[in-house]
Short mmCIF file of C-alpha atoms in Angstrom, two decimals:
data_model
loop_
_atom_site.label_atom_id
_atom_site.label_comp_id
_atom_site.label_asym_id
_atom_site.label_seq_id
_atom_site.Cartn_x
_atom_site.Cartn_y
_atom_site.Cartn_z
CA MET A 1 -15.33 -16.29 10.42
CA PRO A 2 -13.57 -14.66 7.42
CA LEU A 3 -12.48 -11.04 7.88
CA GLY A 4 -11.65 -8.17 5.61
CA ILE A 5 -8.89 -5.91 7.10
CA ASP A 6 -8.23 -2.46 5.75
CA PHE A 7 -4.96 -1.47 7.41
CA GLY A 8 -5.12 2.34 7.10
CA THR A 9 -2.77 5.18 7.71
CA THR A 10 -4.88 6.73 10.46
CA ARG A 11 -7.24 3.90 11.34
CA THR A 12 -7.81 0.24 10.57
CA ILE A 13 -11.35 -0.93 9.74
CA VAL A 14 -12.41 -4.57 9.77
CA ALA A 15 -15.52 -6.13 8.22
CA TYR A 16 -16.72 -9.70 8.50
CA VAL A 17 -18.86 -12.18 6.71
CA ASP A 18 -22.30 -12.75 8.21
CA ARG A 19 -24.65 -14.76 6.02
CA GLY A 20 -24.38 -12.61 2.93
CA ASN A 21 -23.96 -9.35 4.90
CA TYR A 22 -20.71 -7.62 5.62
CA PRO A 23 -20.96 -5.56 8.86
CA VAL A 24 -18.10 -3.47 10.18
CA VAL A 25 -16.54 -4.63 13.44
CA THR A 26 -17.04 -2.39 16.49
CA PHE A 27 -14.00 -1.99 18.76
CA PHE A 28 -14.15 -0.95 22.41
CA ASP A 29 -11.57 1.18 24.23
CA ALA A 30 -10.54 0.89 27.89
CA HIS A 31 -13.72 2.77 28.90
CA ASP A 32 -15.84 0.36 26.85
CA ASP A 33 -16.72 3.24 24.42
CA PRO A 34 -17.40 1.86 20.89
CA ALA A 35 -15.65 2.88 17.71
CA ASP A 36 -15.88 1.64 14.15
CA HIS A 37 -12.10 1.40 13.84
CA PHE A 38 -8.83 0.55 15.61
CA PRO A 39 -6.49 3.57 15.62
CA SER A 40 -3.27 3.24 13.68
CA VAL A 41 -1.02 4.72 16.32
CA VAL A 42 1.87 3.60 18.51
CA ALA A 43 3.15 4.98 21.83
CA ASP A 44 6.35 4.30 23.84
CA VAL A 45 5.46 3.60 27.45
CA ASP A 46 8.68 3.19 29.47
CA GLY A 47 10.31 1.26 26.69
CA ALA A 48 7.31 -0.85 25.83
CA LEU A 49 5.22 -0.19 22.68
CA ARG A 50 1.50 0.23 23.03
CA TYR A 51 -0.92 0.44 20.10
CA GLY A 52 -4.44 1.61 19.20
CA PHE A 53 -6.65 2.90 22.02
CA GLU A 54 -4.03 1.94 24.65
CA ALA A 55 -1.53 4.17 22.85
CA LEU A 56 -3.99 7.11 22.73
CA GLU A 57 -4.63 6.66 26.43
CA ALA A 58 -0.90 6.59 27.15
CA ALA A 59 -0.44 9.74 25.07
CA ARG A 60 -2.98 11.55 27.21
CA ARG A 61 -0.71 10.71 30.18
CA GLY A 62 2.33 12.16 28.38
CA ALA A 63 3.76 9.18 26.55
CA PRO A 64 5.35 9.86 23.11
CA LEU A 65 2.91 8.98 20.34
CA ARG A 66 3.54 8.26 16.64
CA ARG A 67 0.69 8.59 14.17
CA SER A 68 0.61 7.55 10.55
CA PHE A 69 3.61 5.21 10.85
CA LYS A 70 2.21 3.32 7.88
CA ARG A 71 3.32 6.11 5.56
CA GLN A 72 6.95 4.95 5.91
CA LEU A 73 6.05 1.87 3.91
CA ALA A 74 5.67 4.06 0.83
CA ALA A 75 9.32 5.12 0.89
CA PRO A 76 11.26 3.70 -2.11
CA ASP A 77 14.13 2.48 0.09
CA VAL A 78 11.99 0.96 2.88
CA ASN A 79 12.99 -2.32 4.55
CA ALA A 80 12.28 -4.31 7.72
CA GLY A 81 14.87 -2.26 9.60
CA THR A 82 13.78 1.17 8.53
CA PRO A 83 13.71 3.25 11.77
CA VAL A 84 10.41 4.59 13.06
CA ALA A 85 10.80 7.51 15.42
CA ILE A 86 8.62 7.29 18.47
CA GLY A 87 9.53 10.22 20.68
CA ASP A 88 13.29 10.00 21.18
CA ARG A 89 13.38 6.29 20.38
CA GLU A 90 13.83 4.56 17.00
CA VAL A 91 12.24 1.17 16.35
CA PRO A 92 12.57 -1.08 13.31
CA LEU A 93 9.58 -0.70 11.09
CA LEU A 94 8.68 -4.44 10.84
CA GLU A 95 8.70 -4.62 14.68
CA VAL A 96 6.22 -1.71 14.82
CA LEU A 97 4.00 -3.24 12.08
CA THR A 98 4.01 -6.67 13.68
CA GLY A 99 3.30 -5.25 17.09
CA TYR A 100 0.36 -3.28 15.70
CA ALA A 101 -1.02 -6.32 13.92
CA ARG A 102 -0.77 -8.36 17.19
CA ALA A 103 -2.59 -5.62 19.04
CA LEU A 104 -5.29 -5.59 16.40
CA ARG A 105 -5.67 -9.35 16.71
CA GLN A 106 -5.95 -9.10 20.52
CA ALA A 107 -8.59 -6.34 20.15
CA LEU A 108 -10.62 -8.52 17.79
CA LEU A 109 -10.51 -11.46 20.20
CA HIS A 110 -11.11 -9.54 23.41
CA ALA A 111 -12.38 -6.01 22.79
CA SER A 112 -14.64 -6.08 19.77
CA SER A 113 -18.23 -6.89 18.78
CA LEU A 114 -16.86 -10.28 17.60
CA ARG A 115 -15.17 -11.26 20.87
CA GLU A 116 -17.74 -13.99 21.61
CA ASP A 117 -17.65 -15.35 18.07
CA LEU A 118 -13.90 -15.65 17.44
CA THR A 119 -11.54 -18.23 18.73
CA GLY A 120 -7.79 -17.93 19.51
CA ASP A 121 -6.89 -19.74 16.32
CA ALA A 122 -5.42 -17.91 13.29
CA LEU A 123 -7.95 -15.52 11.88
CA ARG A 124 -8.59 -16.11 8.19
CA SER A 125 -8.35 -12.70 6.55
CA ILE A 126 -8.07 -10.81 3.34
CA ILE A 127 -5.91 -7.70 3.79
CA ALA A 128 -5.56 -4.62 1.67
CA VAL A 129 -2.65 -2.71 0.23
CA PRO A 130 -2.56 0.43 -1.94
CA ALA A 131 -2.82 -0.42 -5.64
CA HIS A 132 0.43 1.45 -6.29
CA ALA A 133 2.27 -0.29 -3.43
CA HIS A 134 5.73 -1.50 -4.38
CA GLY A 135 7.10 -4.92 -3.54
CA ALA A 136 8.68 -4.08 -0.21
CA GLN A 137 5.50 -2.44 0.94
CA ARG A 138 3.52 -5.56 0.10
CA TYR A 139 6.04 -7.94 1.62
CA LEU A 140 6.30 -6.05 4.95
CA THR A 141 2.54 -5.76 5.31
CA LEU A 142 2.06 -9.46 4.59
CA GLU A 143 4.92 -10.51 6.88
CA ALA A 144 3.62 -8.36 9.77
CA PHE A 145 0.13 -9.90 9.69
CA ARG A 146 1.50 -13.43 9.30
CA GLN A 147 3.86 -13.02 12.21
CA ALA A 148 1.00 -11.62 14.25
CA GLY A 149 -1.02 -14.80 13.87
CA PHE A 150 -3.39 -13.94 11.03
CA ASP A 151 -4.08 -16.56 8.38
CA VAL A 152 -3.70 -14.23 5.35
CA ALA A 153 -5.77 -15.87 2.60
CA GLY A 154 -5.21 -13.04 0.18
CA MET A 155 -3.98 -9.51 -0.36
CA VAL A 156 -6.12 -7.25 -2.51
CA ASN A 157 -5.48 -3.79 -3.85
CA GLU A 158 -7.61 -1.24 -1.98
CA PRO A 159 -9.59 0.16 -4.93
CA SER A 160 -10.15 -3.36 -6.27
CA ALA A 161 -11.80 -4.33 -2.98
CA ALA A 162 -13.91 -1.14 -3.11
CA GLY A 163 -15.11 -2.22 -6.58
CA PHE A 164 -16.63 -5.35 -4.96
CA GLU A 165 -18.50 -3.09 -2.55
CA PHE A 166 -19.75 -0.88 -5.41
CA THR A 167 -21.24 -3.76 -7.43
CA HIS A 168 -22.59 -5.43 -4.29
CA ARG A 169 -24.35 -2.26 -3.15
CA GLN A 170 -25.31 -0.77 -6.49
CA ARG A 171 -26.14 -3.78 -8.63
CA GLY A 172 -28.33 -1.75 -10.97
CA ALA A 173 -25.46 0.54 -11.97
CA ILE A 174 -23.71 -2.22 -13.91
CA ASN A 175 -25.59 -3.48 -16.99
CA SER A 176 -24.90 -4.58 -20.53
CA ARG A 177 -24.33 -0.94 -21.65
CA ARG A 178 -22.25 0.18 -18.68
CA THR A 179 -19.78 -2.46 -17.56
CA ARG A 180 -16.95 -0.51 -16.01
CA VAL A 181 -16.43 1.57 -12.89
CA ILE A 182 -13.50 3.80 -11.85
CA VAL A 183 -12.76 3.53 -8.15
CA TYR A 184 -11.33 6.79 -6.73
CA ASP A 185 -9.72 5.89 -3.37
CA LEU A 186 -8.37 8.77 -1.31
CA GLY A 187 -7.18 7.48 2.05
CA GLY A 188 -5.16 8.86 4.91
CA GLY A 189 -1.79 8.44 3.26
CA THR A 190 -2.22 7.37 -0.35
CA PHE A 191 -4.40 7.91 -3.41
CA ASP A 192 -5.27 5.10 -5.80
CA ALA A 193 -7.57 4.77 -8.79
CA SER A 194 -8.55 1.64 -10.65
CA LEU A 195 -10.57 1.00 -13.80
CA VAL A 196 -12.61 -2.16 -13.11
CA ASN A 197 -14.55 -4.17 -15.68
CA ALA A 198 -17.48 -5.89 -13.97
CA ASP A 199 -19.44 -8.81 -15.33
CA GLY A 200 -21.78 -9.81 -12.55
CA THR A 201 -19.56 -11.04 -9.75
CA SER A 202 -16.47 -11.33 -11.98
CA HIS A 203 -14.22 -8.33 -11.74
CA GLU A 204 -11.20 -7.56 -13.90
CA VAL A 205 -8.92 -4.64 -13.11
CA VAL A 206 -7.96 -3.04 -16.42
CA ASP A 207 -5.44 -0.66 -14.97
CA SER A 208 -4.46 1.09 -11.72
CA LEU A 209 -2.67 4.38 -11.11
CA GLY A 210 -1.95 6.33 -7.97
CA LEU A 211 0.10 8.64 -5.78
CA ASN A 212 1.91 6.77 -2.99
CA ARG A 213 2.34 9.78 -0.74
CA LEU A 214 -0.77 11.88 -0.93
CA GLY A 215 -3.69 11.53 1.42
CA GLY A 216 -5.71 12.94 4.28
CA ASP A 217 -2.54 13.58 6.35
CA ASP A 218 -1.54 16.20 3.74
CA PHE A 219 -4.90 17.95 4.13
CA ASP A 220 -4.33 18.04 7.96
CA VAL A 221 -0.93 19.69 7.40
CA ALA A 222 -2.45 22.27 5.13
CA LEU A 223 -5.13 23.15 7.65
CA ALA A 224 -2.55 23.36 10.43
CA THR A 225 -0.45 25.73 8.20
CA CYS A 226 -3.49 27.98 7.80
CA ALA A 227 -3.96 28.07 11.59
CA LEU A 228 -0.28 28.74 12.29
CA ARG A 229 -0.28 31.56 9.77
CA GLN A 230 -3.01 33.27 11.82
CA VAL A 231 -0.77 33.47 14.90
CA ARG A 232 2.55 33.87 12.99
CA ARG A 233 3.96 30.62 14.32
CA THR A 234 5.80 27.73 12.65
CA PRO A 235 5.76 23.99 13.48
CA ASP A 236 9.32 24.26 14.91
CA SER A 237 8.28 27.06 17.26
CA LEU A 238 5.42 24.89 18.67
CA GLY A 239 7.60 21.93 19.39
CA ARG A 240 6.95 18.31 18.33
CA GLU A 241 4.25 17.35 20.81
CA SER A 242 2.17 20.59 20.47
CA TYR A 243 2.39 20.39 16.66
CA ALA A 244 1.32 16.75 16.73
CA GLN A 245 -1.72 17.77 18.80
CA LEU A 246 -2.55 20.57 16.39
CA LEU A 247 -2.44 18.01 13.53
CA GLU A 248 -4.80 15.71 15.44
CA ASP A 249 -7.17 18.63 16.10
CA CYS A 250 -7.05 19.49 12.44
CA ARG A 251 -7.88 15.92 11.45
CA ILE A 252 -10.91 15.87 13.80
CA ALA A 253 -12.06 19.29 12.51
CA LYS A 254 -11.62 18.26 8.89
CA GLU A 255 -13.63 15.05 9.36
CA SER A 256 -16.44 17.02 11.00
CA LEU A 257 -16.88 19.48 8.04
CA ALA A 258 -20.34 19.51 6.43
CA PRO A 259 -21.17 21.19 3.08
CA GLN A 260 -22.62 24.17 4.90
CA THR A 261 -19.72 24.71 7.31
CA LYS A 262 -18.15 28.17 6.96
CA ARG A 263 -15.53 28.36 9.73
CA ILE A 264 -13.19 25.97 11.52
CA ALA A 265 -12.36 26.67 15.16
CA LEU A 266 -8.94 25.49 16.41
CA GLU A 267 -6.44 26.20 19.09
CA VAL A 268 -2.69 26.78 18.48
CA ASP A 269 -0.84 26.26 21.78
CA GLY A 270 -3.84 27.49 23.74
CA VAL A 271 -4.64 30.41 21.51
CA PRO A 272 -8.06 30.26 19.76
CA VAL A 273 -7.91 30.49 15.99
CA VAL A 274 -10.62 30.60 13.34
CA VAL A 275 -9.79 29.39 9.77
CA THR A 276 -12.45 29.98 7.12
CA VAL A 277 -13.45 26.96 5.11
CA ALA A 278 -12.83 29.03 1.97
CA GLU A 279 -9.21 29.57 3.00
CA PHE A 280 -8.73 25.91 3.82
CA TYR A 281 -10.20 24.78 0.51
CA ALA A 282 -8.03 27.23 -1.37
CA ALA A 283 -4.97 25.63 0.34
CA VAL A 284 -5.93 22.03 -0.55
CA SER A 285 -7.62 22.34 -3.95
CA HIS A 286 -4.28 21.57 -5.71
CA LEU A 287 -4.17 18.28 -3.80
CA VAL A 288 -7.57 17.20 -5.04
CA ASN A 289 -6.71 18.43 -8.58
CA SER A 290 -3.54 16.33 -8.50
CA THR A 291 -5.60 13.19 -7.83
CA ILE A 292 -7.87 14.06 -10.76
CA GLU A 293 -4.82 14.54 -12.99
CA ALA A 294 -3.32 11.20 -11.79
CA MET A 295 -6.61 9.48 -12.59
CA SER A 296 -7.10 11.05 -16.00
CA PRO A 297 -5.44 8.23 -18.06
CA LEU A 298 -7.99 5.81 -16.74
CA VAL A 299 -10.84 8.07 -17.94
CA GLY A 300 -9.18 8.48 -21.29
CA GLY A 301 -9.57 12.24 -21.41
CA LEU A 302 -13.38 12.04 -21.24
CA ASP A 303 -15.18 15.16 -20.04
CA SER A 304 -18.55 15.05 -18.24
CA GLU A 305 -20.56 14.90 -21.50
CA ALA A 306 -18.44 12.15 -23.07
CA LEU A 307 -18.39 10.22 -19.81
CA ALA A 308 -22.20 10.15 -19.77
CA GLY A 309 -22.18 8.41 -23.14
CA SER A 310 -19.46 5.93 -22.32
CA ASP A 311 -19.54 2.41 -20.88
CA ILE A 312 -18.30 3.70 -17.52
CA ALA A 313 -21.10 3.30 -14.94
CA GLY A 314 -19.49 5.90 -12.71
CA ILE A 315 -16.61 7.17 -10.68
CA TYR A 316 -16.95 5.77 -7.16
CA LEU A 317 -15.41 7.82 -4.30
CA VAL A 318 -14.13 5.86 -1.39
CA GLY A 319 -11.53 6.31 1.36
CA GLY A 320 -11.79 8.37 4.47
CA ALA A 321 -10.33 11.51 2.96
CA SER A 322 -13.00 11.53 0.18
CA GLY A 323 -15.44 12.44 2.89
CA LEU A 324 -14.18 16.04 2.74
CA PRO A 325 -16.98 17.90 0.90
CA LEU A 326 -14.48 19.60 -1.41
CA VAL A 327 -13.47 16.24 -2.94
CA PRO A 328 -16.80 15.24 -4.53
CA ARG A 329 -17.41 18.88 -5.46
CA LEU A 330 -14.22 19.14 -7.57
CA VAL A 331 -14.48 15.68 -9.02
CA ARG A 332 -18.09 16.35 -10.10
CA ALA A 333 -17.07 19.68 -11.53
CA HIS A 334 -14.69 17.78 -13.77
CA PHE A 335 -16.69 14.68 -14.59
CA GLY A 336 -20.34 15.58 -14.08
CA ARG A 337 -23.12 13.79 -12.35
CA ARG A 338 -21.80 10.25 -12.86
CA VAL A 339 -19.75 10.58 -9.69
CA HIS A 340 -20.98 8.51 -6.76
CA ARG A 341 -19.76 8.67 -3.19
CA SER A 342 -19.91 5.50 -1.10
CA PRO A 343 -22.34 5.85 1.82
CA TYR A 344 -19.51 4.42 3.91
CA PRO A 345 -16.41 5.85 2.29
CA ALA A 346 -14.00 4.91 5.15
CA ALA A 347 -15.36 1.35 5.37
CA SER A 348 -15.88 0.60 1.66
CA THR A 349 -12.53 -1.21 1.17
CA ALA A 350 -13.00 -3.34 4.35
CA ILE A 351 -16.48 -4.31 3.20
CA GLY A 352 -15.13 -5.25 -0.19
CA LEU A 353 -12.41 -7.29 1.37
CA ALA A 354 -15.03 -9.23 3.39
CA ILE A 355 -16.92 -9.86 0.18
CA ALA A 356 -13.72 -11.23 -1.36
CA ALA A 357 -13.25 -13.43 1.70
CA ASP A 358 -16.77 -14.85 1.41
CA GLU A 359 -16.41 -17.96 -0.81
CA SER A 360 -20.23 -18.31 -0.97
CA ALA A 361 -20.59 -14.84 -2.60
CA GLY A 362 -18.99 -16.10 -5.79
CA TYR A 363 -16.98 -12.93 -6.47
CA SER A 364 -13.74 -13.30 -8.40
CA LEU A 365 -11.02 -10.79 -9.18
CA THR A 366 -8.36 -10.66 -11.88
CA ASP A 367 -6.09 -7.80 -10.85
CA THR A 368 -3.14 -6.21 -12.58
CA LEU A 369 0.33 -5.34 -11.45
CA SER A 370 0.58 -1.63 -10.99
CA ARG A 371 4.33 -1.64 -11.40
CA GLY A 372 6.63 -3.39 -13.78
CA PHE A 373 9.56 -5.48 -12.53
CA GLY A 374 12.94 -5.83 -14.16
CA VAL A 375 16.68 -6.22 -13.65
CA PHE A 376 19.83 -4.35 -14.57
CA ARG A 377 22.51 -6.80 -15.66
CA GLU A 378 26.27 -6.52 -16.19
CA ALA A 379 27.36 -5.93 -19.78
CA ASP A 380 30.70 -5.39 -21.56
CA GLY A 381 32.81 -6.92 -18.82
CA GLY A 382 31.19 -4.85 -16.06
CA ARG A 383 31.73 -1.56 -17.86
CA ALA A 384 28.02 -1.14 -18.72
CA LEU A 385 24.53 -2.20 -17.72
CA SER A 386 21.64 -3.48 -19.71
CA PHE A 387 18.00 -3.53 -18.59
CA ASP A 388 15.72 -6.59 -18.88
CA PRO A 389 12.00 -5.80 -18.19
CA LEU A 390 10.92 -9.13 -16.78
CA VAL A 391 7.22 -8.42 -16.07
CA ASP A 392 5.55 -5.30 -17.35
CA ARG A 393 2.86 -3.44 -15.42
CA GLY A 394 -0.68 -4.45 -16.33
CA VAL A 395 0.00 -8.16 -16.29
CA HIS A 396 -3.06 -9.98 -14.85
CA VAL A 397 -2.80 -11.86 -11.52
CA ASP A 398 -5.45 -13.53 -9.33
CA ARG A 399 -5.60 -15.44 -6.10
CA GLU A 400 -5.56 -18.80 -7.82
CA ARG A 401 -2.37 -18.58 -9.86
CA GLU A 402 1.16 -17.23 -9.99
CA VAL A 403 2.94 -15.42 -12.72
CA SER A 404 6.21 -16.91 -13.80
CA VAL A 405 8.99 -15.79 -16.15
CA THR A 406 12.04 -17.86 -17.18
CA ARG A 407 15.31 -16.57 -18.77
CA ARG A 408 18.05 -18.90 -20.17
CA TYR A 409 21.40 -17.80 -21.54
CA GLN A 410 25.12 -18.61 -21.70
CA ALA A 411 26.90 -16.73 -18.97
CA ALA A 412 29.31 -14.20 -20.43
CA HIS A 413 30.96 -13.11 -17.11
CA ASN A 414 32.48 -14.83 -14.11
CA VAL A 415 29.93 -13.24 -11.66
CA GLY A 416 26.40 -12.00 -12.21
CA TRP A 417 25.23 -8.85 -10.54
CA PHE A 418 21.40 -8.49 -10.51
CA ARG A 419 20.03 -5.10 -9.59
CA PHE A 420 16.31 -5.51 -9.38
CA VAL A 421 13.95 -2.52 -9.66
CA GLU A 422 10.25 -1.79 -9.99
CA TYR A 423 9.20 0.82 -12.56
CA SER A 424 6.09 2.68 -13.54
CA ALA A 425 6.87 3.08 -17.29
CA LEU A 426 9.34 2.23 -20.05
CA THR A 427 10.85 4.46 -22.70
CA GLU A 428 10.52 3.51 -26.39
CA SER A 429 14.02 1.96 -26.14
CA GLY A 430 12.91 -0.22 -23.26
CA GLU A 431 14.63 1.65 -20.42
CA PRO A 432 12.76 2.30 -17.16
CA HIS A 433 11.78 5.84 -16.28
CA GLY A 434 9.40 7.80 -14.06
CA ASP A 435 8.76 6.23 -10.65
CA LEU A 436 11.75 3.86 -10.23
CA VAL A 437 12.02 1.89 -6.95
CA PRO A 438 15.29 0.01 -6.11
CA PHE A 439 14.07 -3.46 -5.14
CA ALA A 440 16.91 -5.80 -4.26
CA HIS A 441 20.46 -6.85 -5.24
CA VAL A 442 21.66 -10.38 -5.77
CA VAL A 443 25.18 -11.61 -6.62
CA PHE A 444 25.43 -15.04 -8.20
CA PRO A 445 28.69 -16.80 -9.08
CA PHE A 446 28.92 -18.15 -12.61
CA ASP A 447 32.50 -19.30 -12.11
CA ARG A 448 32.46 -22.83 -10.70
CA ASP A 449 35.43 -22.09 -8.41
CA LEU A 450 33.40 -19.31 -6.74
CA GLN A 451 30.33 -21.49 -6.23
CA ALA A 452 32.04 -23.30 -3.37
CA ASP A 453 31.91 -20.03 -1.37
CA ASP A 454 29.42 -17.74 -3.09
CA ALA A 455 29.72 -15.16 -0.27
CA SER A 456 33.06 -14.17 -1.81
CA ALA A 457 31.49 -13.54 -5.22
CA SER A 458 30.56 -9.98 -4.24
CA GLU A 459 34.23 -9.22 -3.67
CA VAL A 460 35.36 -10.43 -7.11
CA GLU A 461 35.94 -8.08 -10.02
CA VAL A 462 33.46 -8.73 -12.90
CA ARG A 463 35.34 -10.07 -15.94
CA ARG A 464 34.15 -11.15 -19.34
CA ARG A 465 34.80 -14.84 -20.16
CA ASP A 466 34.07 -17.27 -22.95
CA GLY A 467 32.45 -20.69 -22.58
CA GLY A 468 30.41 -19.83 -19.48
CA PRO A 469 27.74 -22.19 -18.15
CA LEU A 470 24.10 -22.33 -19.18
CA ILE A 471 22.14 -20.21 -16.62
CA GLU A 472 18.46 -20.34 -15.91
CA GLU A 473 16.59 -17.71 -13.95
CA ARG A 474 12.96 -18.47 -12.94
CA TYR A 475 10.96 -15.72 -11.46
CA VAL A 476 7.59 -16.26 -9.66
CA ILE A 477 5.26 -13.47 -8.62
CA ASP A 478 2.71 -14.91 -6.18
CA PRO A 479 -0.91 -13.65 -5.88
CA HIS A 480 0.24 -11.18 -3.21
CA GLY A 481 2.70 -9.52 -5.61
CA ILE A 482 5.72 -10.99 -3.77
CA VAL A 483 8.61 -11.92 -6.10
CA SER A 484 11.01 -14.83 -5.70
CA VAL A 485 13.71 -16.05 -8.07
CA ARG A 486 15.72 -19.24 -8.46
CA ILE A 487 19.02 -18.89 -10.35
CA SER A 488 20.60 -22.15 -11.49
CA ASP A 489 23.78 -23.15 -13.21
CA LEU A 490 22.37 -25.97 -15.37
CA ASP A 491 25.82 -27.35 -16.15
CA SER A 492 27.03 -27.73 -12.55
CA GLY A 493 23.66 -28.11 -10.86
CA TYR A 494 24.47 -25.26 -8.47
CA SER A 495 21.28 -23.31 -7.60
CA ARG A 496 20.14 -20.52 -5.24
CA ALA A 497 16.65 -19.26 -4.51
CA TYR A 498 15.95 -15.81 -3.22
CA GLU A 499 12.96 -13.91 -1.87
CA LEU A 500 13.18 -10.41 -3.34
CA ARG A 501 11.83 -8.39 -0.47
CA GLY A 502 12.75 -4.96 -1.76
CA GLY A 503 13.90 -1.70 -0.31
CA THR A 504 17.32 -2.82 0.90
CA ALA A 505 19.82 -0.89 -1.16
CA GLY A 506 20.17 1.85 -3.73
CA ALA A 507 20.14 0.75 -7.37
CA GLY A 508 23.70 1.88 -7.98
CA SER A 509 25.39 0.47 -4.80
CA PRO A 510 26.05 -3.27 -5.00
CA VAL A 511 25.73 -5.23 -1.79
CA PRO A 512 26.20 -8.90 -0.94
CA ALA A 513 23.19 -11.10 -1.66
CA ALA A 514 22.63 -11.81 1.98
CA ALA A 515 21.87 -8.14 2.63
CA SER A 516 19.00 -7.85 0.25
CA GLY A 517 17.80 -10.70 -1.91
CA GLN A 518 17.66 -13.19 0.95
CA PRO A 519 18.70 -16.74 -0.06
CA VAL A 520 16.12 -19.19 1.23
CA THR A 521 17.44 -22.46 -0.16
CA ALA A 522 20.59 -23.77 -1.77
#
């Protein structure tokens, strides 16, 4: 039974394929109470990690709890060993992610509405990542689910998946005059927007933009700040556990808001507090406006009147945080009536992923890279660097093919230092600027004497030399956005292949190849 898994910052939602329908999986906690999600939380219980409902139950008994651990994936220097603080303990991020994915798998098999229909075999799944996710974020997500026993058939950008749900649910909105939709996806930890061209069941993502660290969690912090202001307290004065409980109370209160709500009742360390909705909205309006500003290039500067006459069928609001009544209010104030909110905003992505997993549905997706990928190379005998943009953002990828790039040149140095980065934009001169994420470092020996022990190449001073060997670099970006490279000395036959997993070192601090770009074959 194919599954669509939307691994979220605050909760994970799963939908499945059922004869042309895509229901959301119901999970059951220890008391057999149902929920439409599996909580994205982890607790430390006497040195053992517990996840989901079990973690929440442990927290009620006093165990340290960590919410929103997924947000650490968005850090530019993230790697498998990035520490996640759970109470006074620090645990490597990949260990937390893999443990969570295993717990999710166990819940699907034994504590869900599918428990009688699933077997213990690997679960065929399509999983989601933010459209603006960098390479390390994609790799770690994919690796965690694979290690947990999921058969990951594909990884789809969250707003792209929601685009499937839009055209499946609102078939009449797409016609010969209006062929495009903008998906506005405001989740618990990230904001993404994609411009999707839809031709029946064939979807092509024209462009994607986003904010990798803005989501519902930030609205919770703003509401907590309003409450603390009432009693003249600070987060530090509350202590870690009491502040974490206040944030959880704020999340629950925020998600319960209706358009007619005027006041929000909370408690700060046992003291009753009332925050007006007007005060809360004033505190978070700039967050919503920043999403509108980030999305504006996709709309092309159209106002509500121009949008009505364009080929854009609508702006589709999805993601759990878009359920806040202020969000559609401000977006409609900017773009007019052609703003639609999904009837299931939190589940829209999971439903779209299930549609993508349903081979009989006939949906196809050509997505685009949301970030460019390039490399800084040694120049002038190691005294300078030049930048080579290998794959620019906007290049089309799909689940059926890989993107490959080849470079050939005569080596001009004894050693090659490759400082890989992802970038959001290029200057007119071809230099990266804006959102720049260090990705990986690789050291490759061009000198044949160093190839016998290439580990020592990182300790050798870079020198310019004439008559170097013919070098070939072949880069492959798979349908998940994961990059690998094979560097070969075509004269000697020496070759190394690396998975560029990202997030292992700063762009200006060279490290040996084994510490970042991991060699997988020789």
